[in-house]
Amino acid sequence: MTITITAFERSPDGGKGLARDTRVRWALEEVGQPYEVRLVSFQAMKEPAHLALHPFGQIPTYEEGDLALFETGAIVFHIAERHAGLLPRDANGRARAVAWMFAAVNSVEPAILELVTAKILEGDKPWTKDRLPLIEDRVRNRLGQLSRRLGDADWLDGDFSAGDLMMVSVLLRLRSSGLLDEYPNLAAYVARGEARPAYKRAFAAQLAINAAAPPAG
Ligand code: GTB
């Protein structure tokens, strides 16, 4: 059955791979599933046809036969459950990998998004100068905890899993802040994720679309 995902017609990041379709592309590449991409404009995302797929009018979505999904955590979990390669075979290992997926989106990503929001959307607001150091410290707190847990391991719990895929995807958003470099083992962890052939294919596929088009306003 054909898998179709949606992605920005023009990603505001101009092809840095930070939009969330990249993590879905990466998961599909890891398990060797071909997919098609439907590009959507910001306007089309808010229209009924797309809202029927995604109640919040966002990308990415995932369609496969009768199934339509939104939320990258759910999409990556679905891919990992249906195809070998992203979840351990033993039940406890699977449960722990899923816990890391939730940790990525629920315990690590919120602080990072707060930082991104403060810098990009609220950068010109009078309160941002005072808030920014507090937000950065909250990010550092999470990174420190994650760094201690990772230690000198390659991946969070044994072999590479969907948990690592989600965590690396979330941490990538921090690159431009410089905060990741304060934790060399996390910077190396992210670099290991980016070095995976499946990630490289996913990155190249989104770049092919976004490098050609100037970023949307
Ligand atoms: N929780 C949802 C998920 O994980 O699927 C969040 C989905 C989401 O935030 N989608 C964003 C979107 O559609 C794109 S990825 N935004 C349009 C809108 O809400 O109208 C977030 C994103 C956007 C841009 C960059 N960038 O330019 O660097 C990075 C990440």
Short mmCIF file of N, CA, C and O in Angstrom, two decimals, residues 69-181:
data_model
loop_
_atom_site.label_atom_id
_atom_site.label_comp_id
_atom_site.label_asym_id
_atom_site.label_seq_id
_atom_site.Cartn_x
_atom_site.Cartn_y
_atom_site.Cartn_z
N LEU A 69 -3.01 9.40 9.80
CA LEU A 69 -2.45 9.73 11.12
C LEU A 69 -1.86 11.12 11.12
O LEU A 69 -1.38 11.60 10.09
N PHE A 70 -1.85 11.73 12.29
CA PHE A 70 -1.08 12.96 12.51
C PHE A 70 -0.30 12.73 13.80
O PHE A 70 -0.47 11.70 14.46
N GLU A 71 0.56 13.68 14.17
CA GLU A 71 1.47 13.60 15.33
C GLU A 71 2.65 12.67 15.03
O GLU A 71 2.48 11.45 14.89
N THR A 72 3.83 13.26 14.99
CA THR A 72 5.00 12.48 14.59
C THR A 72 5.29 11.32 15.55
O THR A 72 5.77 10.28 15.11
N GLY A 73 5.01 11.50 16.84
CA GLY A 73 5.24 10.39 17.77
C GLY A 73 4.40 9.18 17.37
O GLY A 73 4.89 8.05 17.31
N ALA A 74 3.12 9.44 17.07
CA ALA A 74 2.22 8.34 16.69
C ALA A 74 2.62 7.76 15.34
O ALA A 74 2.54 6.54 15.13
N ILE A 75 3.03 8.62 14.43
CA ILE A 75 3.40 8.14 13.09
C ILE A 75 4.65 7.25 13.16
O ILE A 75 4.69 6.15 12.61
N VAL A 76 5.67 7.74 13.88
CA VAL A 76 6.91 6.96 13.97
C VAL A 76 6.65 5.66 14.72
O VAL A 76 7.16 4.60 14.36
N PHE A 77 5.80 5.70 15.74
CA PHE A 77 5.46 4.48 16.48
C PHE A 77 4.75 3.48 15.56
O PHE A 77 5.06 2.28 15.56
N HIS A 78 3.83 3.98 14.76
CA HIS A 78 3.13 3.10 13.81
C HIS A 78 4.12 2.44 12.85
O HIS A 78 4.07 1.22 12.63
N ILE A 79 5.02 3.23 12.30
CA ILE A 79 6.02 2.68 11.36
C ILE A 79 6.89 1.63 12.07
O ILE A 79 7.15 0.55 11.54
N ALA A 80 7.29 1.97 13.30
CA ALA A 80 8.18 1.06 14.05
C ALA A 80 7.48 -0.24 14.43
O ALA A 80 8.12 -1.29 14.50
N GLU A 81 6.20 -0.16 14.68
CA GLU A 81 5.43 -1.37 15.04
C GLU A 81 5.20 -2.28 13.85
O GLU A 81 5.17 -3.50 13.99
N ARG A 82 5.02 -1.67 12.68
CA ARG A 82 4.65 -2.46 11.49
C ARG A 82 5.87 -3.05 10.78
O ARG A 82 5.73 -4.01 10.04
N HIS A 83 7.04 -2.47 11.00
CA HIS A 83 8.22 -2.90 10.24
C HIS A 83 9.39 -3.11 11.18
O HIS A 83 9.56 -2.34 12.14
N ALA A 84 10.20 -4.10 10.86
CA ALA A 84 11.36 -4.40 11.70
C ALA A 84 12.42 -3.31 11.57
O ALA A 84 12.53 -2.67 10.52
N GLY A 85 13.15 -3.09 12.64
CA GLY A 85 14.33 -2.22 12.56
C GLY A 85 14.34 -1.06 13.53
O GLY A 85 15.38 -0.46 13.76
N LEU A 86 13.19 -0.72 14.10
CA LEU A 86 13.18 0.46 14.98
C LEU A 86 12.78 0.16 16.42
O LEU A 86 12.83 1.06 17.26
N LEU A 87 12.36 -1.07 16.68
CA LEU A 87 12.01 -1.44 18.06
C LEU A 87 12.63 -2.80 18.38
O LEU A 87 12.63 -3.70 17.51
N PRO A 88 13.13 -2.97 19.61
CA PRO A 88 13.69 -4.28 19.98
C PRO A 88 12.61 -5.36 19.91
O PRO A 88 11.42 -5.08 19.99
N ARG A 89 13.09 -6.61 19.78
CA ARG A 89 12.13 -7.73 19.70
C ARG A 89 11.54 -8.06 21.07
O ARG A 89 10.38 -8.47 21.16
N ASP A 90 12.33 -7.92 22.13
CA ASP A 90 11.81 -8.32 23.45
C ASP A 90 10.87 -7.25 24.00
O ASP A 90 11.07 -6.04 23.80
N ALA A 91 9.81 -7.73 24.69
CA ALA A 91 8.72 -6.83 25.10
C ALA A 91 9.21 -5.71 26.02
O ALA A 91 8.79 -4.55 25.87
N ASN A 92 10.11 -6.03 26.95
CA ASN A 92 10.58 -4.98 27.87
C ASN A 92 11.43 -3.94 27.13
O ASN A 92 11.31 -2.74 27.39
N GLY A 93 12.26 -4.44 26.23
CA GLY A 93 13.08 -3.51 25.44
C GLY A 93 12.20 -2.59 24.60
O GLY A 93 12.46 -1.39 24.46
N ARG A 94 11.15 -3.15 24.02
CA ARG A 94 10.20 -2.33 23.21
C ARG A 94 9.57 -1.26 24.08
O ARG A 94 9.47 -0.10 23.70
N ALA A 95 9.13 -1.69 25.28
CA ALA A 95 8.47 -0.74 26.18
C ALA A 95 9.43 0.41 26.54
O ALA A 95 9.03 1.57 26.59
N ARG A 96 10.70 0.06 26.76
CA ARG A 96 11.65 1.12 27.12
C ARG A 96 11.92 2.05 25.93
O ARG A 96 12.05 3.26 26.09
N ALA A 97 11.98 1.47 24.73
CA ALA A 97 12.19 2.32 23.54
C ALA A 97 11.02 3.29 23.37
O ALA A 97 11.20 4.47 23.04
N VAL A 98 9.81 2.78 23.62
CA VAL A 98 8.63 3.66 23.51
C VAL A 98 8.68 4.74 24.59
O VAL A 98 8.32 5.90 24.35
N ALA A 99 9.17 4.38 25.78
CA ALA A 99 9.31 5.39 26.84
C ALA A 99 10.24 6.51 26.39
O ALA A 99 9.98 7.70 26.63
N TRP A 100 11.32 6.15 25.67
CA TRP A 100 12.24 7.19 25.18
C TRP A 100 11.58 8.04 24.10
O TRP A 100 11.85 9.25 24.00
N MET A 101 10.69 7.43 23.31
CA MET A 101 9.96 8.25 22.32
C MET A 101 9.11 9.30 23.04
O MET A 101 9.09 10.47 22.65
N PHE A 102 8.41 8.85 24.08
CA PHE A 102 7.59 9.80 24.85
C PHE A 102 8.47 10.83 25.53
O PHE A 102 8.12 12.02 25.60
N ALA A 103 9.61 10.39 26.06
CA ALA A 103 10.51 11.33 26.74
C ALA A 103 10.96 12.42 25.78
O ALA A 103 11.05 13.60 26.14
N ALA A 104 11.24 12.02 24.54
CA ALA A 104 11.70 13.00 23.55
C ALA A 104 10.65 14.10 23.36
O ALA A 104 10.97 15.29 23.42
N VAL A 105 9.40 13.68 23.11
CA VAL A 105 8.38 14.69 22.77
C VAL A 105 7.74 15.34 24.00
O VAL A 105 7.19 16.43 23.91
N ASN A 106 7.83 14.66 25.14
CA ASN A 106 7.08 15.13 26.31
C ASN A 106 7.97 15.76 27.37
O ASN A 106 7.52 16.63 28.11
N SER A 107 9.23 15.30 27.48
CA SER A 107 10.10 15.81 28.54
C SER A 107 11.25 16.65 28.03
O SER A 107 11.82 17.44 28.78
N VAL A 108 11.64 16.47 26.77
CA VAL A 108 12.79 17.22 26.25
C VAL A 108 12.34 18.30 25.26
O VAL A 108 12.76 19.46 25.34
N GLU A 109 11.44 17.95 24.35
CA GLU A 109 11.04 18.90 23.30
C GLU A 109 10.37 20.17 23.85
O GLU A 109 10.64 21.26 23.33
N PRO A 110 9.53 20.09 24.89
CA PRO A 110 8.85 21.32 25.33
C PRO A 110 9.82 22.45 25.70
O PRO A 110 9.61 23.60 25.32
N ALA A 111 10.88 22.12 26.43
CA ALA A 111 11.84 23.18 26.82
C ALA A 111 12.52 23.76 25.58
O ALA A 111 12.76 24.97 25.49
N ILE A 112 12.82 22.89 24.63
CA ILE A 112 13.49 23.35 23.41
C ILE A 112 12.55 24.25 22.60
O ILE A 112 12.94 25.29 22.07
N LEU A 113 11.27 23.86 22.55
CA LEU A 113 10.31 24.69 21.81
C LEU A 113 10.12 26.05 22.48
O LEU A 113 9.92 27.06 21.81
N GLU A 114 10.19 26.05 23.80
CA GLU A 114 10.06 27.32 24.52
C GLU A 114 11.21 28.26 24.13
O GLU A 114 11.02 29.45 23.91
N LEU A 115 12.39 27.66 24.01
CA LEU A 115 13.56 28.46 23.61
C LEU A 115 13.40 28.99 22.18
O LEU A 115 13.65 30.17 21.91
N VAL A 116 12.97 28.11 21.30
CA VAL A 116 12.78 28.52 19.90
C VAL A 116 11.73 29.62 19.82
O VAL A 116 11.90 30.63 19.12
N THR A 117 10.64 29.45 20.56
CA THR A 117 9.57 30.46 20.55
C THR A 117 10.09 31.80 21.06
O THR A 117 9.84 32.85 20.46
N ALA A 118 10.82 31.76 22.17
CA ALA A 118 11.33 33.00 22.75
C ALA A 118 12.26 33.72 21.77
O ALA A 118 12.21 34.94 21.62
N LYS A 119 13.09 32.95 21.09
CA LYS A 119 14.07 33.58 20.21
C LYS A 119 13.46 34.06 18.90
O LYS A 119 13.74 35.16 18.43
N ILE A 120 12.61 33.21 18.32
CA ILE A 120 12.13 33.55 16.98
C ILE A 120 10.84 34.37 17.02
O ILE A 120 10.75 35.43 16.41
N LEU A 121 9.85 33.87 17.77
CA LEU A 121 8.55 34.54 17.73
C LEU A 121 8.47 35.72 18.69
O LEU A 121 7.71 36.65 18.48
N GLU A 122 9.25 35.66 19.78
CA GLU A 122 9.14 36.73 20.78
C GLU A 122 10.45 37.50 20.94
O GLU A 122 10.64 38.19 21.95
N GLY A 123 11.33 37.32 19.96
CA GLY A 123 12.66 37.94 20.06
C GLY A 123 12.62 39.44 20.25
O GLY A 123 13.51 40.03 20.88
N ASP A 124 11.58 40.08 19.72
CA ASP A 124 11.52 41.55 19.80
C ASP A 124 10.67 42.04 20.99
O ASP A 124 10.45 43.24 21.14
N LYS A 125 10.21 41.11 21.82
CA LYS A 125 9.36 41.53 22.95
C LYS A 125 10.24 41.98 24.12
O LYS A 125 11.33 41.45 24.33
N PRO A 126 9.73 42.93 24.91
CA PRO A 126 10.58 43.50 25.97
C PRO A 126 10.96 42.48 27.05
O PRO A 126 11.99 42.62 27.69
N TRP A 127 10.14 41.44 27.23
CA TRP A 127 10.42 40.49 28.31
C TRP A 127 11.46 39.42 27.93
O TRP A 127 11.97 38.72 28.79
N THR A 128 11.75 39.32 26.64
CA THR A 128 12.58 38.19 26.19
C THR A 128 13.98 38.23 26.79
O THR A 128 14.54 37.20 27.17
N LYS A 129 14.55 39.44 26.92
CA LYS A 129 15.93 39.54 27.45
C LYS A 129 16.01 38.93 28.85
O LYS A 129 16.97 38.24 29.18
N ASP A 130 14.99 39.16 29.66
CA ASP A 130 15.01 38.62 31.02
C ASP A 130 14.65 37.13 31.06
O ASP A 130 15.15 36.38 31.89
N ARG A 131 13.77 36.73 30.15
CA ARG A 131 13.30 35.33 30.18
C ARG A 131 14.31 34.35 29.59
O ARG A 131 14.40 33.20 30.03
N LEU A 132 15.06 34.82 28.60
CA LEU A 132 15.92 33.90 27.85
C LEU A 132 16.89 33.10 28.72
O LEU A 132 17.00 31.87 28.57
N PRO A 133 17.60 33.76 29.67
CA PRO A 133 18.52 32.97 30.51
C PRO A 133 17.80 31.90 31.32
O PRO A 133 18.33 30.81 31.54
N LEU A 134 16.55 32.20 31.75
CA LEU A 134 15.79 31.21 32.52
C LEU A 134 15.41 30.01 31.64
O LEU A 134 15.50 28.85 32.06
N ILE A 135 14.99 30.33 30.43
CA ILE A 135 14.61 29.25 29.50
C ILE A 135 15.84 28.41 29.16
O ILE A 135 15.78 27.17 29.13
N GLU A 136 16.96 29.09 28.91
CA GLU A 136 18.19 28.34 28.56
C GLU A 136 18.59 27.42 29.71
O GLU A 136 19.05 26.30 29.49
N ASP A 137 18.40 27.88 30.93
CA ASP A 137 18.75 27.02 32.08
C ASP A 137 17.84 25.81 32.16
O ASP A 137 18.27 24.72 32.56
N ARG A 138 16.57 25.99 31.78
CA ARG A 138 15.66 24.83 31.79
C ARG A 138 16.09 23.82 30.72
O ARG A 138 16.03 22.61 30.94
N VAL A 139 16.53 24.33 29.58
CA VAL A 139 17.03 23.42 28.54
C VAL A 139 18.28 22.71 29.05
O VAL A 139 18.43 21.49 28.92
N ARG A 140 19.20 23.51 29.66
CA ARG A 140 20.45 22.91 30.19
C ARG A 140 20.15 21.82 31.22
O ARG A 140 20.81 20.80 31.28
N ASN A 141 19.15 22.08 32.05
CA ASN A 141 18.79 21.10 33.07
C ASN A 141 18.43 19.75 32.41
O ASN A 141 18.94 18.70 32.79
N ARG A 142 17.57 19.80 31.40
CA ARG A 142 17.17 18.58 30.70
C ARG A 142 18.37 17.94 29.99
O ARG A 142 18.55 16.72 30.02
N LEU A 143 19.18 18.78 29.33
CA LEU A 143 20.32 18.23 28.59
C LEU A 143 21.30 17.57 29.55
O LEU A 143 21.86 16.51 29.26
N GLY A 144 21.50 18.18 30.70
CA GLY A 144 22.41 17.61 31.70
C GLY A 144 21.91 16.24 32.15
O GLY A 144 22.68 15.28 32.27
N GLN A 145 20.61 16.15 32.40
CA GLN A 145 20.04 14.87 32.85
C GLN A 145 20.19 13.80 31.75
O GLN A 145 20.56 12.66 32.02
N LEU A 146 19.90 14.23 30.52
CA LEU A 146 20.00 13.28 29.41
C LEU A 146 21.45 12.87 29.19
O LEU A 146 21.75 11.68 28.95
N SER A 147 22.34 13.83 29.29
CA SER A 147 23.77 13.57 29.10
C SER A 147 24.27 12.57 30.13
O SER A 147 25.02 11.63 29.81
N ARG A 148 23.84 12.73 31.38
CA ARG A 148 24.28 11.80 32.43
C ARG A 148 23.74 10.40 32.16
O ARG A 148 24.42 9.40 32.36
N ARG A 149 22.51 10.31 31.70
CA ARG A 149 21.93 8.99 31.42
C ARG A 149 22.63 8.32 30.23
O ARG A 149 22.93 7.13 30.26
N LEU A 150 22.92 9.09 29.19
CA LEU A 150 23.56 8.51 28.00
C LEU A 150 24.98 8.06 28.33
O LEU A 150 25.41 6.99 27.89
N GLY A 151 25.68 8.86 29.12
CA GLY A 151 27.07 8.50 29.47
C GLY A 151 27.90 8.32 28.22
O GLY A 151 27.83 9.14 27.30
N ASP A 152 28.66 7.22 28.16
CA ASP A 152 29.47 7.01 26.96
C ASP A 152 28.86 5.95 26.03
O ASP A 152 29.55 5.39 25.18
N ALA A 153 27.56 5.71 26.20
CA ALA A 153 26.87 4.76 25.30
C ALA A 153 26.63 5.42 23.94
O ALA A 153 26.60 6.64 23.83
N ASP A 154 26.46 4.58 22.94
CA ASP A 154 26.14 5.11 21.61
C ASP A 154 24.69 5.56 21.53
O ASP A 154 24.36 6.58 20.92
N TRP A 155 23.80 4.74 22.12
CA TRP A 155 22.35 5.00 22.03
C TRP A 155 21.73 4.91 23.41
O TRP A 155 22.39 4.46 24.36
N LEU A 156 20.50 5.32 23.55
CA LEU A 156 19.91 5.48 24.88
C LEU A 156 19.66 4.16 25.60
O LEU A 156 19.74 4.10 26.83
N ASP A 157 19.37 3.11 24.86
CA ASP A 157 19.08 1.83 25.53
C ASP A 157 19.43 0.68 24.58
O ASP A 157 18.56 0.15 23.89
N GLY A 158 20.69 0.34 24.52
CA GLY A 158 21.10 -0.75 23.63
C GLY A 158 21.24 -0.27 22.20
O GLY A 158 21.82 0.78 21.94
N ASP A 159 20.65 -1.04 21.27
CA ASP A 159 20.77 -0.68 19.86
C ASP A 159 19.94 0.56 19.52
O ASP A 159 19.01 0.91 20.24
N PHE A 160 20.27 1.19 18.40
CA PHE A 160 19.49 2.33 17.89
C PHE A 160 18.01 1.92 17.80
O PHE A 160 17.69 0.83 17.35
N SER A 161 17.13 2.82 18.24
CA SER A 161 15.69 2.52 18.21
C SER A 161 14.91 3.77 17.83
O SER A 161 15.48 4.87 17.68
N ALA A 162 13.59 3.59 17.73
CA ALA A 162 12.71 4.74 17.47
C ALA A 162 12.85 5.79 18.57
O ALA A 162 12.61 6.98 18.33
N GLY A 163 13.24 5.36 19.77
CA GLY A 163 13.48 6.33 20.86
C GLY A 163 14.63 7.26 20.50
O GLY A 163 14.56 8.47 20.71
N ASP A 164 15.71 6.69 19.96
CA ASP A 164 16.84 7.52 19.55
C ASP A 164 16.46 8.40 18.36
O ASP A 164 16.86 9.57 18.29
N LEU A 165 15.70 7.84 17.44
CA LEU A 165 15.29 8.61 16.26
C LEU A 165 14.54 9.87 16.70
O LEU A 165 14.79 10.98 16.21
N MET A 166 13.62 9.71 17.64
CA MET A 166 12.85 10.86 18.11
C MET A 166 13.73 11.82 18.91
O MET A 166 13.63 13.04 18.77
N MET A 167 14.60 11.25 19.77
CA MET A 167 15.42 12.13 20.62
C MET A 167 16.42 12.94 19.78
O MET A 167 16.56 14.14 19.98
N VAL A 168 17.08 12.28 18.84
CA VAL A 168 18.02 13.00 17.98
C VAL A 168 17.27 14.09 17.19
O VAL A 168 17.74 15.23 17.09
N SER A 169 16.10 13.74 16.68
CA SER A 169 15.31 14.72 15.91
C SER A 169 14.98 15.95 16.75
O SER A 169 15.05 17.09 16.27
N VAL A 170 14.63 15.72 18.01
CA VAL A 170 14.29 16.82 18.91
C VAL A 170 15.53 17.67 19.22
O VAL A 170 15.49 18.90 19.20
N LEU A 171 16.65 17.00 19.47
CA LEU A 171 17.87 17.73 19.85
C LEU A 171 18.45 18.54 18.69
O LEU A 171 19.08 19.58 18.90
N LEU A 172 18.20 18.06 17.47
CA LEU A 172 18.73 18.78 16.30
C LEU A 172 18.27 20.23 16.26
O LEU A 172 18.97 21.10 15.75
N ARG A 173 17.12 20.47 16.78
CA ARG A 173 16.54 21.83 16.78
C ARG A 173 17.41 22.79 17.59
O ARG A 173 17.31 24.00 17.46
N LEU A 174 18.29 22.24 18.45
CA LEU A 174 19.11 23.08 19.33
C LEU A 174 20.43 23.50 18.71
O LEU A 174 21.16 24.30 19.30
N ARG A 175 20.76 22.90 17.57
CA ARG A 175 22.10 23.07 17.04
C ARG A 175 22.52 24.54 16.98
O ARG A 175 23.59 24.91 17.44
N SER A 176 21.66 25.39 16.41
CA SER A 176 22.06 26.78 16.19
C SER A 176 22.24 27.54 17.51
O SER A 176 22.88 28.59 17.54
N SER A 177 21.69 27.02 18.61
CA SER A 177 21.79 27.73 19.90
C SER A 177 23.16 27.58 20.53
O SER A 177 23.52 28.36 21.41
N GLY A 178 23.90 26.56 20.12
CA GLY A 178 25.21 26.28 20.75
C GLY A 178 25.09 25.49 22.04
O GLY A 178 26.10 25.02 22.57
N LEU A 179 23.88 25.33 22.58
CA LEU A 179 23.72 24.65 23.88
C LEU A 179 24.14 23.18 23.81
O LEU A 179 24.67 22.64 24.79
N LEU A 180 23.89 22.57 22.68
CA LEU A 180 24.22 21.14 22.54
C LEU A 180 25.72 20.91 22.73
O LEU A 180 26.14 19.91 23.32
N ASP A 181 26.51 21.86 22.25
CA ASP A 181 27.98 21.70 22.33
C ASP A 181 28.48 21.75 23.76
O ASP A 181 29.63 21.38 24.03
#
